[in-house]
Short mmCIF file of C-alpha atoms in Angstrom, two decimals:
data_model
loop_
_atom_site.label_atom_id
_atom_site.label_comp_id
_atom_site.label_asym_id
_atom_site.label_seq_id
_atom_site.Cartn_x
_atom_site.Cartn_y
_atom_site.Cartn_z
CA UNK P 1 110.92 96.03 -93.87
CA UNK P 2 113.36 95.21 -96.21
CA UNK P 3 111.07 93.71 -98.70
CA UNK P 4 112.23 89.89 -98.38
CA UNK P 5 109.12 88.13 -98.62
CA UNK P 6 110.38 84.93 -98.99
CA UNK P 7 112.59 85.45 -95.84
CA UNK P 8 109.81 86.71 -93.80
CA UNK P 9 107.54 83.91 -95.01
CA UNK P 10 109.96 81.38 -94.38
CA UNK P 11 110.22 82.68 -90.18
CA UNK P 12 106.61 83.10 -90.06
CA UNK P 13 106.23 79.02 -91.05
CA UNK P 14 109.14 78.30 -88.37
CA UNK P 15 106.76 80.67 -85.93
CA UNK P 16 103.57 79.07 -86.67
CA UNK P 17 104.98 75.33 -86.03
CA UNK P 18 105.20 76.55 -82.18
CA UNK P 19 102.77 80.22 -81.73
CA UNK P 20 99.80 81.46 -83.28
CA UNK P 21 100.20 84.19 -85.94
CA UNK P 22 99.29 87.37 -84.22
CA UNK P 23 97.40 90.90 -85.97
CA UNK P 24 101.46 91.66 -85.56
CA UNK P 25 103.10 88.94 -87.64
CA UNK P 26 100.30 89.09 -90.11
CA UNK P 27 100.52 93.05 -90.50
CA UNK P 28 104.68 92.55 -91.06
CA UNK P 29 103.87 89.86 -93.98
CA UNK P 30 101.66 92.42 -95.50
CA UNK P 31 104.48 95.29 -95.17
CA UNK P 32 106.75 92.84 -96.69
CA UNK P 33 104.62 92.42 -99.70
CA UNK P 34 103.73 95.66 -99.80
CA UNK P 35 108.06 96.99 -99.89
CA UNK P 36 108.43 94.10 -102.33
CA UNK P 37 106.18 95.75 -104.88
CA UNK P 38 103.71 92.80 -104.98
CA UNK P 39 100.12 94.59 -104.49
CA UNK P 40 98.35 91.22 -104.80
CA UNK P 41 100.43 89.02 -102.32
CA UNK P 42 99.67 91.87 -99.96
CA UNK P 43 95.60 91.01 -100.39
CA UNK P 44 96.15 87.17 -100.13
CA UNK P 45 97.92 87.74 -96.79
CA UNK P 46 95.70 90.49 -95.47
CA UNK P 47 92.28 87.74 -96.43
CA UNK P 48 94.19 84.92 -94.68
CA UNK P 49 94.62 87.23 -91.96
CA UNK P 50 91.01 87.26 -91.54
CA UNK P 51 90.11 83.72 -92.09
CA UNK P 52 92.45 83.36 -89.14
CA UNK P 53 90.70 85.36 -87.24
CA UNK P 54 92.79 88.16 -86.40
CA UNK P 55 91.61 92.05 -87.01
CA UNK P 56 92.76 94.14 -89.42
CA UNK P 57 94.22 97.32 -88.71
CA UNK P 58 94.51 100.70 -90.01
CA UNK P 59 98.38 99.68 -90.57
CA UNK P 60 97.12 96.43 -92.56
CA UNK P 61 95.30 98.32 -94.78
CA UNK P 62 97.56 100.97 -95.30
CA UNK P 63 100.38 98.21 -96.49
CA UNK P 64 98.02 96.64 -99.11
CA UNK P 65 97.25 100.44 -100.27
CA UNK P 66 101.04 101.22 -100.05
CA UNK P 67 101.53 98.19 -102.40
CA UNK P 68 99.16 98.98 -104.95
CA UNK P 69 100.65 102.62 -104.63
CA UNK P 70 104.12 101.50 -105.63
CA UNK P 71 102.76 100.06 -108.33
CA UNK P 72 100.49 103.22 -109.81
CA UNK P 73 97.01 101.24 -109.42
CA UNK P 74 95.12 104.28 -108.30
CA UNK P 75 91.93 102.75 -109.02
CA UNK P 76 92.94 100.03 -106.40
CA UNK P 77 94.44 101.90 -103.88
CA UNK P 78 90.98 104.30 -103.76
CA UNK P 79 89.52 101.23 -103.36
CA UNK P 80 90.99 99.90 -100.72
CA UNK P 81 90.64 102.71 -99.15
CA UNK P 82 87.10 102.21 -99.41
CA UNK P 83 86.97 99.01 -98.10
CA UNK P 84 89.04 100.34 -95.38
CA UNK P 85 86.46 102.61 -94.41
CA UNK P 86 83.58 99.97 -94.65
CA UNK P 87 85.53 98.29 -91.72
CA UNK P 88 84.77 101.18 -89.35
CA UNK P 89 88.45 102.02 -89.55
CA UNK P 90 89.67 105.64 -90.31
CA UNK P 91 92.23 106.32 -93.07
CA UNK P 92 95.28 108.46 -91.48
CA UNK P 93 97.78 110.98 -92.87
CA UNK P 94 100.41 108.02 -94.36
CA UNK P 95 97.40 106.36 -95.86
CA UNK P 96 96.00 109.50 -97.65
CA UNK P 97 99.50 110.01 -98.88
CA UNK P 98 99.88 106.34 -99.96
CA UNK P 99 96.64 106.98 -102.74
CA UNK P 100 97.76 110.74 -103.98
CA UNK P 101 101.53 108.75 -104.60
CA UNK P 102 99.40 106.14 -106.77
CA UNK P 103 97.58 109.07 -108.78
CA UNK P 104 100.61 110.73 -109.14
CA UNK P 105 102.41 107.29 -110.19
CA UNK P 106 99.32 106.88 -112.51
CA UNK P 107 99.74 109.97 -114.03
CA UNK P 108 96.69 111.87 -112.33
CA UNK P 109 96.88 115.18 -111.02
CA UNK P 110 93.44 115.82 -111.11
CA UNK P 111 92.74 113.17 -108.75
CA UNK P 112 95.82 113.54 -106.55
CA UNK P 113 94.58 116.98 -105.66
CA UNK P 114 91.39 116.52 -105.32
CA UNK P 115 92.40 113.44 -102.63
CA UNK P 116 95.11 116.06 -101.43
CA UNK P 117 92.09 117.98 -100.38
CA UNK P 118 89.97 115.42 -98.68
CA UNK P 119 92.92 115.24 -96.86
CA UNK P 120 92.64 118.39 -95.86
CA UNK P 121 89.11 118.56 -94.90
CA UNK P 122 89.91 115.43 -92.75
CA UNK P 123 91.48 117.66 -90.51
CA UNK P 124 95.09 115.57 -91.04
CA UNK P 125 98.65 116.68 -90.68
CA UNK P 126 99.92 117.47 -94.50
CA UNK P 127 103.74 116.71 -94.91
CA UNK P 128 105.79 117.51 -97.49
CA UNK P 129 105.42 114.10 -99.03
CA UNK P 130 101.65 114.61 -100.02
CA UNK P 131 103.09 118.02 -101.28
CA UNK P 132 105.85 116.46 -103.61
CA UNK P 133 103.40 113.63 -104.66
CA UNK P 134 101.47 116.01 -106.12
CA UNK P 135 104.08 117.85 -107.52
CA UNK P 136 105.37 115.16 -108.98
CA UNK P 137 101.66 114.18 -110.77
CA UNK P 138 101.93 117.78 -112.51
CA UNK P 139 105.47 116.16 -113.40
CA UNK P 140 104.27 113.26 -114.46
CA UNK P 141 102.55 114.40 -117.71
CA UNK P 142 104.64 117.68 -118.34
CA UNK P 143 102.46 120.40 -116.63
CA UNK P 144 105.37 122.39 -115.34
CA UNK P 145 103.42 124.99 -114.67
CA UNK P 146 100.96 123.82 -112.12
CA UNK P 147 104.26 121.65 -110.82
CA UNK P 148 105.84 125.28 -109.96
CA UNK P 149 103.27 126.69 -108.48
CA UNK P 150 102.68 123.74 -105.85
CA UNK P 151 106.05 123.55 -104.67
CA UNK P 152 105.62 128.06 -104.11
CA UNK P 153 102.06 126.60 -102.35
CA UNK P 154 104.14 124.83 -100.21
CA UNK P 155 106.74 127.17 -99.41
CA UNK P 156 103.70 129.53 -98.65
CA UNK P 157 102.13 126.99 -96.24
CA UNK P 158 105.86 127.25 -94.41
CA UNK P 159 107.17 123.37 -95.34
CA UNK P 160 110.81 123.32 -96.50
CA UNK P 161 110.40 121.26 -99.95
CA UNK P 162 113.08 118.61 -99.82
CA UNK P 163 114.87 117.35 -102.95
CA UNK P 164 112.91 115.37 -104.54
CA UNK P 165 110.32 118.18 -104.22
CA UNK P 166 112.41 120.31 -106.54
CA UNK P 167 113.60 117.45 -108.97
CA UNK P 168 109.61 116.81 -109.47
CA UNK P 169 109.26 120.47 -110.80
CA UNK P 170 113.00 119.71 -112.67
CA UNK P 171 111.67 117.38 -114.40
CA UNK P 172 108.32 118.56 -115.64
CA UNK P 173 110.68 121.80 -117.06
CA UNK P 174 112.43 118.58 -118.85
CA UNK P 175 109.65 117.30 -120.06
CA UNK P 176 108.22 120.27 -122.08
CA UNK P 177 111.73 121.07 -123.01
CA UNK P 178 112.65 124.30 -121.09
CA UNK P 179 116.03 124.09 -119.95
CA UNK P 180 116.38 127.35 -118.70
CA UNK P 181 113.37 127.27 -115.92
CA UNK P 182 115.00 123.56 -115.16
CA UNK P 183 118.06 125.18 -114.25
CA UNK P 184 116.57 127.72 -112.39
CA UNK P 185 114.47 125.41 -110.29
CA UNK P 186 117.93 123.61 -109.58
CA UNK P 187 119.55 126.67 -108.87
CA UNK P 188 116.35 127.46 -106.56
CA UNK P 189 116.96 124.26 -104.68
CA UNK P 190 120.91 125.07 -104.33
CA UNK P 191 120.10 128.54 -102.84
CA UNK P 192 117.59 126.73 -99.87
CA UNK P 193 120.66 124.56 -98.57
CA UNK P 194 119.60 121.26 -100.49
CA UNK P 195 122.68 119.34 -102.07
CA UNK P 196 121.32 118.27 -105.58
CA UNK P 197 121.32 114.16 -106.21
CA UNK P 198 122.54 112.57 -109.34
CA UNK P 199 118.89 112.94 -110.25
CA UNK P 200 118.94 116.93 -109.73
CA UNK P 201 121.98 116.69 -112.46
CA UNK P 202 120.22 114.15 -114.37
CA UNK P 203 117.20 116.06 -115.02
CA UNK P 204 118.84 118.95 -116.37
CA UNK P 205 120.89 117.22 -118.62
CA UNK P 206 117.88 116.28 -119.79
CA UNK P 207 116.29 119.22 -120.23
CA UNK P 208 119.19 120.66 -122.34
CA UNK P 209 119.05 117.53 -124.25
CA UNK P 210 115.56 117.72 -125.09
CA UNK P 211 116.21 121.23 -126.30
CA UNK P 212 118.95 120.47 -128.43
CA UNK P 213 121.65 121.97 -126.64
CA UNK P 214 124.23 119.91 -126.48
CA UNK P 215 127.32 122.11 -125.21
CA UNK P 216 124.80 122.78 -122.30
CA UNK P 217 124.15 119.05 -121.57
CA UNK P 218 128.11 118.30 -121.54
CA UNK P 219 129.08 121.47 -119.71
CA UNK P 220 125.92 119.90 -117.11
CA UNK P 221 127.73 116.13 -116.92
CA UNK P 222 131.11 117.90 -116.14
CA UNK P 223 129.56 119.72 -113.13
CA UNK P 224 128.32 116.56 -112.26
CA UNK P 225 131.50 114.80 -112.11
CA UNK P 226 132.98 117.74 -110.28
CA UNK P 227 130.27 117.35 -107.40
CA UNK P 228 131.97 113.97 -107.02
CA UNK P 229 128.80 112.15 -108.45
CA UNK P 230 129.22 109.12 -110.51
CA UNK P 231 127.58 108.94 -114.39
CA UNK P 232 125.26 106.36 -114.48
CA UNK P 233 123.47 104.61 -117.80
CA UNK P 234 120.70 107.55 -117.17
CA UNK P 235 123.33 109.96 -117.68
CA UNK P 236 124.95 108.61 -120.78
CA UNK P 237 121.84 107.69 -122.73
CA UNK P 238 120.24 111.66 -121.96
CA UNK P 239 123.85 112.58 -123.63
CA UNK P 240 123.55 110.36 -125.98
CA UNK P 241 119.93 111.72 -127.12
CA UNK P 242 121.26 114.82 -127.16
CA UNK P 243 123.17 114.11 -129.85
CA UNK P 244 120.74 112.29 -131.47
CA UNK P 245 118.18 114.99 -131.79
CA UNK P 246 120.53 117.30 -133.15
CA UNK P 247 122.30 114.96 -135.50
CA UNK P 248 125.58 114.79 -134.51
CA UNK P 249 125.70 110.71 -135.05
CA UNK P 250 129.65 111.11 -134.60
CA UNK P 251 128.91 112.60 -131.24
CA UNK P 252 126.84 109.61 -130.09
CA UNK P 253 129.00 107.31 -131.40
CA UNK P 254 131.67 108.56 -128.58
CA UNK P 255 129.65 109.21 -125.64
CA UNK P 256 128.14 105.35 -126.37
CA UNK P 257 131.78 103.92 -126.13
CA UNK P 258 132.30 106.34 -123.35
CA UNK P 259 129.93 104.39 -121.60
CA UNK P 260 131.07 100.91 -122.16
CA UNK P 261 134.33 102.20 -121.29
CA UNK P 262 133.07 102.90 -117.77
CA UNK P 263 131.80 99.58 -117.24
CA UNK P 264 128.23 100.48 -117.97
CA UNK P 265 125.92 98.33 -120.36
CA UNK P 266 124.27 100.21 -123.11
CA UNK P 267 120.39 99.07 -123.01
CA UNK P 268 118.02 99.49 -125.45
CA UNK P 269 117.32 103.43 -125.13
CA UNK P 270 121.02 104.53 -125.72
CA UNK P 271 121.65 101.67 -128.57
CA UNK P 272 118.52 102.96 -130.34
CA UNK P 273 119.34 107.05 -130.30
CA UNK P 274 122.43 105.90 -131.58
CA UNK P 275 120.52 104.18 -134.34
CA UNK P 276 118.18 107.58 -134.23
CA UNK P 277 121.16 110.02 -134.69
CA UNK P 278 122.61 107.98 -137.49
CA UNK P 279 118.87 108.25 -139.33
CA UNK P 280 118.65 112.06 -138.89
CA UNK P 281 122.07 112.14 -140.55
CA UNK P 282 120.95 110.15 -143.41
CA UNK P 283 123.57 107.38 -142.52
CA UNK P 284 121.67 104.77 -143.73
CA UNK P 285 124.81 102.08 -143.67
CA UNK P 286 125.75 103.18 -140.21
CA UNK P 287 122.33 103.01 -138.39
CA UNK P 288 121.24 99.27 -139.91
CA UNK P 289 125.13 98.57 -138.41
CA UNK P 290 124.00 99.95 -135.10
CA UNK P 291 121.08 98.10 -135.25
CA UNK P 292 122.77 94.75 -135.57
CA UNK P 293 124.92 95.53 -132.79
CA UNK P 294 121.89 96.42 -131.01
CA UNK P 295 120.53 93.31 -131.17
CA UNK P 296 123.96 91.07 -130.83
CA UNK P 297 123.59 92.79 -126.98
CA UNK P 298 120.44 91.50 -126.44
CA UNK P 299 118.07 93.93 -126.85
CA UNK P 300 114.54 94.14 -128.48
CA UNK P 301 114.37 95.82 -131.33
CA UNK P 302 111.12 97.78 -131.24
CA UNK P 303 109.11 100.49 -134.12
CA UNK P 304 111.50 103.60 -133.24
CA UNK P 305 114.95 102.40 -134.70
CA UNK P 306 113.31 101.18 -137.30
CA UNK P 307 111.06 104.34 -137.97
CA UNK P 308 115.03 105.62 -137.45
CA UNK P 309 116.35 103.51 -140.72
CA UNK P 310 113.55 104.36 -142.85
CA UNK P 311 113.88 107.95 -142.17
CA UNK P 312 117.59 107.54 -143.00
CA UNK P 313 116.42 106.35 -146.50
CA UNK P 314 113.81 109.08 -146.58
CA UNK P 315 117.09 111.72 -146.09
CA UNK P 316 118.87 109.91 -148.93
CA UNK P 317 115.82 110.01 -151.39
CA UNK P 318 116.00 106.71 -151.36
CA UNK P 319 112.45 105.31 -151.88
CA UNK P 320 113.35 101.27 -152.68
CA UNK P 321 114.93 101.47 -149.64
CA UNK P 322 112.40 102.73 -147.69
CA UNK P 323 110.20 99.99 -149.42
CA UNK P 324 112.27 97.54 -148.74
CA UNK P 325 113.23 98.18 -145.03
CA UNK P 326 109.21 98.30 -144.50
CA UNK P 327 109.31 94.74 -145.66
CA UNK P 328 111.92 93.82 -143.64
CA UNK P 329 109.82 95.29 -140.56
CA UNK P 330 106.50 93.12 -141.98
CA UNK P 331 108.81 89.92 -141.93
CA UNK P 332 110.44 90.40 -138.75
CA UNK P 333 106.90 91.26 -137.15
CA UNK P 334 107.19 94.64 -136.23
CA UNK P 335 104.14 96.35 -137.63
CA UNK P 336 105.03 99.88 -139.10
CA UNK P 337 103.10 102.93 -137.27
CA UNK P 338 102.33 106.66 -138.84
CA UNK P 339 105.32 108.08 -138.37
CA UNK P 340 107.25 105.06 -140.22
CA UNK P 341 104.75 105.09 -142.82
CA UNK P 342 105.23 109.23 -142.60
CA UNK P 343 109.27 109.12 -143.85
CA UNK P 344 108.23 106.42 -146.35
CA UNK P 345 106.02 108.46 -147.75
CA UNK P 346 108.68 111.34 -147.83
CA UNK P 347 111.67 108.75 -149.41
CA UNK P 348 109.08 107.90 -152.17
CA UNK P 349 107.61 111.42 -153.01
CA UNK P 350 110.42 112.66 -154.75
CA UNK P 351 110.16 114.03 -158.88
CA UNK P 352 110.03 110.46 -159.90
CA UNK P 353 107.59 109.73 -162.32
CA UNK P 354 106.42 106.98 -160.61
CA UNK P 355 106.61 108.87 -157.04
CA UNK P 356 102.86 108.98 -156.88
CA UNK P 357 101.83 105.87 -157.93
CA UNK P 358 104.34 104.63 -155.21
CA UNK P 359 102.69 106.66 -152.59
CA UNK P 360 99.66 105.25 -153.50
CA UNK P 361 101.09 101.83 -152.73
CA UNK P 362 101.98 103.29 -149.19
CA UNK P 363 98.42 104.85 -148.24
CA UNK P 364 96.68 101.72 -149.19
CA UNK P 365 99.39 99.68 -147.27
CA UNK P 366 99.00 101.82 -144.73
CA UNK P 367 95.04 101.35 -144.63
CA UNK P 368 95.37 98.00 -144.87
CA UNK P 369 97.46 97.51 -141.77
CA UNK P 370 94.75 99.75 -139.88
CA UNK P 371 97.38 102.78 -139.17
CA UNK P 372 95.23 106.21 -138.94
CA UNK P 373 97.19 109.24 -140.71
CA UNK P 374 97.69 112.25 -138.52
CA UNK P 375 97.65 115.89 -139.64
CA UNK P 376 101.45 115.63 -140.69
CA UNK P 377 100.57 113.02 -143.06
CA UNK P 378 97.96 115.23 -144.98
CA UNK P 379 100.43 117.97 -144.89
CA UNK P 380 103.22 115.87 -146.20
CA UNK P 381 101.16 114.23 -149.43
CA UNK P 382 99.44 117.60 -149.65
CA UNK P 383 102.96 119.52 -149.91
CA UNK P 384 104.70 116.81 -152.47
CA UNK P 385 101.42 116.16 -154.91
CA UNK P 386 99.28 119.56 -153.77
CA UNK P 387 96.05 120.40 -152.52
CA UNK P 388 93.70 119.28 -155.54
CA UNK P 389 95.96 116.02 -156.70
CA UNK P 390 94.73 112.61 -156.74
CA UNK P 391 96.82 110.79 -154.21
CA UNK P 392 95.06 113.54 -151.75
CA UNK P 393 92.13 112.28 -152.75
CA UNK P 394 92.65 108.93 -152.08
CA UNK P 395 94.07 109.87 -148.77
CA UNK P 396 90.43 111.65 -147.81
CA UNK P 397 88.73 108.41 -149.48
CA UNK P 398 90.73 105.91 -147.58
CA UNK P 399 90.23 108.49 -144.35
CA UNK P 400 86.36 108.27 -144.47
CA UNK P 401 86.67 104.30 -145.42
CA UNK P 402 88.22 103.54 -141.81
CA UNK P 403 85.92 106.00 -139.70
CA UNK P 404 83.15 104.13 -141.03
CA UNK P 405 84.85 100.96 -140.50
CA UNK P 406 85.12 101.67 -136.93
CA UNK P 407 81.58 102.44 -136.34
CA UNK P 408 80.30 105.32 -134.11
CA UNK P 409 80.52 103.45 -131.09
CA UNK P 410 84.29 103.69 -131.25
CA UNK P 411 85.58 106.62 -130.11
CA UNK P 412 86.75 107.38 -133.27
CA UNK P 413 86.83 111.40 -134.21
CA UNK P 414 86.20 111.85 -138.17
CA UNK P 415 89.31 113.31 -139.64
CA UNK P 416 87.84 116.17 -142.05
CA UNK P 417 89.20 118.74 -139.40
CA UNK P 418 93.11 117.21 -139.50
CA UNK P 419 92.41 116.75 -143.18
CA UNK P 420 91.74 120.46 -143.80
CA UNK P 421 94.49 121.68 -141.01
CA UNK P 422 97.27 119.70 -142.44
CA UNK P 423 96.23 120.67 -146.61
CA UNK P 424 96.45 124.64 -144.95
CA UNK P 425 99.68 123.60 -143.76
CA UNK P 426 100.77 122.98 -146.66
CA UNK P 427 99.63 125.87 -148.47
CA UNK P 428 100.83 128.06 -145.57
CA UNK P 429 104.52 126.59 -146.43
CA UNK P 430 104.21 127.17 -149.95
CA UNK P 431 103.71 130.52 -149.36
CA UNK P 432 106.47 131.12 -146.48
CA UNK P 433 109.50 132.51 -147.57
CA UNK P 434 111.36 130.87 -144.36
CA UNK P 435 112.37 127.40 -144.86
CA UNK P 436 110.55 125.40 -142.75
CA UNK P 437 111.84 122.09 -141.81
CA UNK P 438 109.43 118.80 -142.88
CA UNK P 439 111.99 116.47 -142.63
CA UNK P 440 110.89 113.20 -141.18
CA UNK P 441 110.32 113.11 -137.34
CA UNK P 442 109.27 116.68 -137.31
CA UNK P 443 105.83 116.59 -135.23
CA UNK P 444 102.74 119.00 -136.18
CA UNK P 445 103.13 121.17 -133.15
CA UNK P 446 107.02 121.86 -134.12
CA UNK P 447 106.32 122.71 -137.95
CA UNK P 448 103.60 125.48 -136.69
CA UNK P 449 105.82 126.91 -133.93
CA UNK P 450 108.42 127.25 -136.59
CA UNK P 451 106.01 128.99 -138.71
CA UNK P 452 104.40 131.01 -136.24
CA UNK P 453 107.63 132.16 -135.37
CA UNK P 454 108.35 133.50 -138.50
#
């Protein structure tokens, strides 16, 4: 039960020497696998089972779907299930809950309901875990929404949600960045006689961080430490995003050492919103420092601090730099993506005479290294050159170049409609008399709900 396969293997040898295995022994090396995480172990033992010839039971089956539940293979769990079911053996309730927990791992509500309902029609007890599972798929890909209104399903059915029912519908509010309905939801769970976990806190933290509000998030970690709960890395790198997003690179500085200072070992998400806060600051000197120290601790260095430093140099109007740190990225083997390319193309676009000759540079680099340009690219070149200019053109050119490249067989979706969006962008901001912000880092959906705003 614990999970020690080794361990278990090791008394099943000693067992063997003087007994046969029985469906028992073989069933409690499966749950071993199965706690351990280790989907395909779980198979071998369950097969070896049968070349023994022992039966497997509903339990057996249930571990190996358990395992491949832990692990979010819903396609494998479903079919096991199957081949559960080809045995003459019924799925029960724990085995139905085992495959909506893998859709919901996998990021499926869709299927987690619709398995819900099987479930249901099966005539099986429903427990508040397949509730929160499916919950927690909702969660799982931000749809706070339908989140809410399971957990008030299951409070109309008469179960009493548990905790981690209401940190699944916490989290979703984090994930779409509403703070305030995250709050309420922990509030919600307060009022129903459930003591929130560091997770309850942890999730709202997040959710204030997400939204920018950083008194909120530290007023949230001191109410945290006053319900006697300790701050772990979680905690400390949500603050330290926090900070990041709204570009207080001072601020992340401190609550980084903070966390050394409690013993705690900055991994690669906290080191790199450091290196994130000092690029929306336009510390260029500061992030590449943080960077290094980043990797003196060991950790990989992947596109977003990076993306970070160039958009430091974009801030600066600094477009050799820019150039130069894209270089840097090409000989350390970290292959720049749209958005790095996206503040490049911001540090070089300035009233240089040269600017669009160098951007010109950029979009064919950029083509050559097979990176498709989004809707805030188009926006961007059409905003610094405008809508009739030649590097747009190119852009366009270059666009229809790598559609056809791909072939229609690809999947591929032909970019005239992002080309034309992102150019009446552009115009739209032109005409605005509210400054918009189209700073590097700012995504599409952000720039239009700033100007629909307006």
């Amino acid at each position: 039960k614990s999970g020690n396969v080794a361990e278990a293997h090791r008394w099943f040898e000693v067992m063997q020497a003087d007994f046969e295995a029985t469906d028992v022994v073989f069933c409690a090396m499966i749950g071993a696998c199965a706690q351990a995480g280790r989907p395909q172990e779980a198979v071998a033992w369950l097969e070896r089972m049968e070349v023994a010839g022992a039966k497997p039971a509903v339990e057996s089956y249930g571990s190996v779907i358990h395992a491949f539940a832990k692990d979010g293979q819903a396609a494998q769990a479903v079919y096991w299930l199957g081949k559960m079911q080809l045995a003459a053996l019924q799925p029960n309730d724990v085995v139905y809950c085992s495959v909506i927990d893998a859709c919901a791992k996998a990021g499926k509500p869709g299927e987690a309901v619709a398995w819900f309902k099987r479930m249901e029609d099966q005539g099986l007890r429903v427990e508040v875990t397949a509730y929160t599972s499916v919950i927690d798929a909702f969660a799982q890909v931000g749809q706070a929404k339908q989140a809410a209104a399971w957990l008030r399903k299951m409070l109309e059915a008469a179960m009493e949600p548990n905790i981690l029912s209401y940190n699944s519908v916490i989290g979703a509010c984090a994930r779409v960045g509403h703070p305030g309905k995250a709050i309420a939801w922990f509030e919600n769970a307060v009022g129903a006689g459930l003591e929130p976990t560091a997770a309850s806190y942890t999730l709202v933290i997040d959710a204030c961080g997400r939204a920018g509000k950083v008194d909120e998030v530290v007023s949230w970690v001191e109410k945290m430490q006053e319900a006697g709960l300790v701050l772990d890395p979680a905690v400390f790198t949500s603050v330290i995003a926090a900070c990041a997003r709204s570009a207080l690179a001072k601020d992340a500085v401190i609550w980084l050492r903070r966390m050394t200072e409690s013993q705690l070992q900055p991994g690669e998400p906290a080191y790199s919103a450091v290196v994130n806060a000092c690029g929306k600051a336009g510390q260029v000197e500061e992030g590449i420092a943080w960077l290094h120290r980043m990797a003196a601790a060991g950790c990989r260095i992947g596109i977003r601090p990076h993306t970070s430093i160039v958009s430091a140099f974009a801030r600066m109007g600094d477009g050799d730099g820019a150039l130069a740190w894209l270089d840097k990225m090409e000989r350390d083997r970290v292959q720049p993506n749209v958005l790095t390319y996206t503040c490049a193309i911001e540090a070089c676009g300035g009233e240089g005479e040269d600017s669009a000759a160098r951007v010109e540079v950029l979009l064919r680099r950029m083509s050559g290294a097979k990176v498709q340009p989004d809707k805030v690219v188009y926006a961007k070149v059409a905003r610094l050159f405008g809508p009739s200019s030649g590097v747009l053109e190119l852009l366009r050119n270059q666009t229809s170049e790598f559609a056809h490249s791909l072939g229609n067989d690809s999947g591929y979706i032909p970019m005239p409609r992002r080309a034309k969006v992102g150019e009446d962008l552009a115009r739209r901001l032109e005409s605005s008399k509210r400054p918009v912000d189209m700073s590097p880092g700012m995504t599409f959906k952000r720039v239009l709900r700033q100007q629909q705003s307006g």
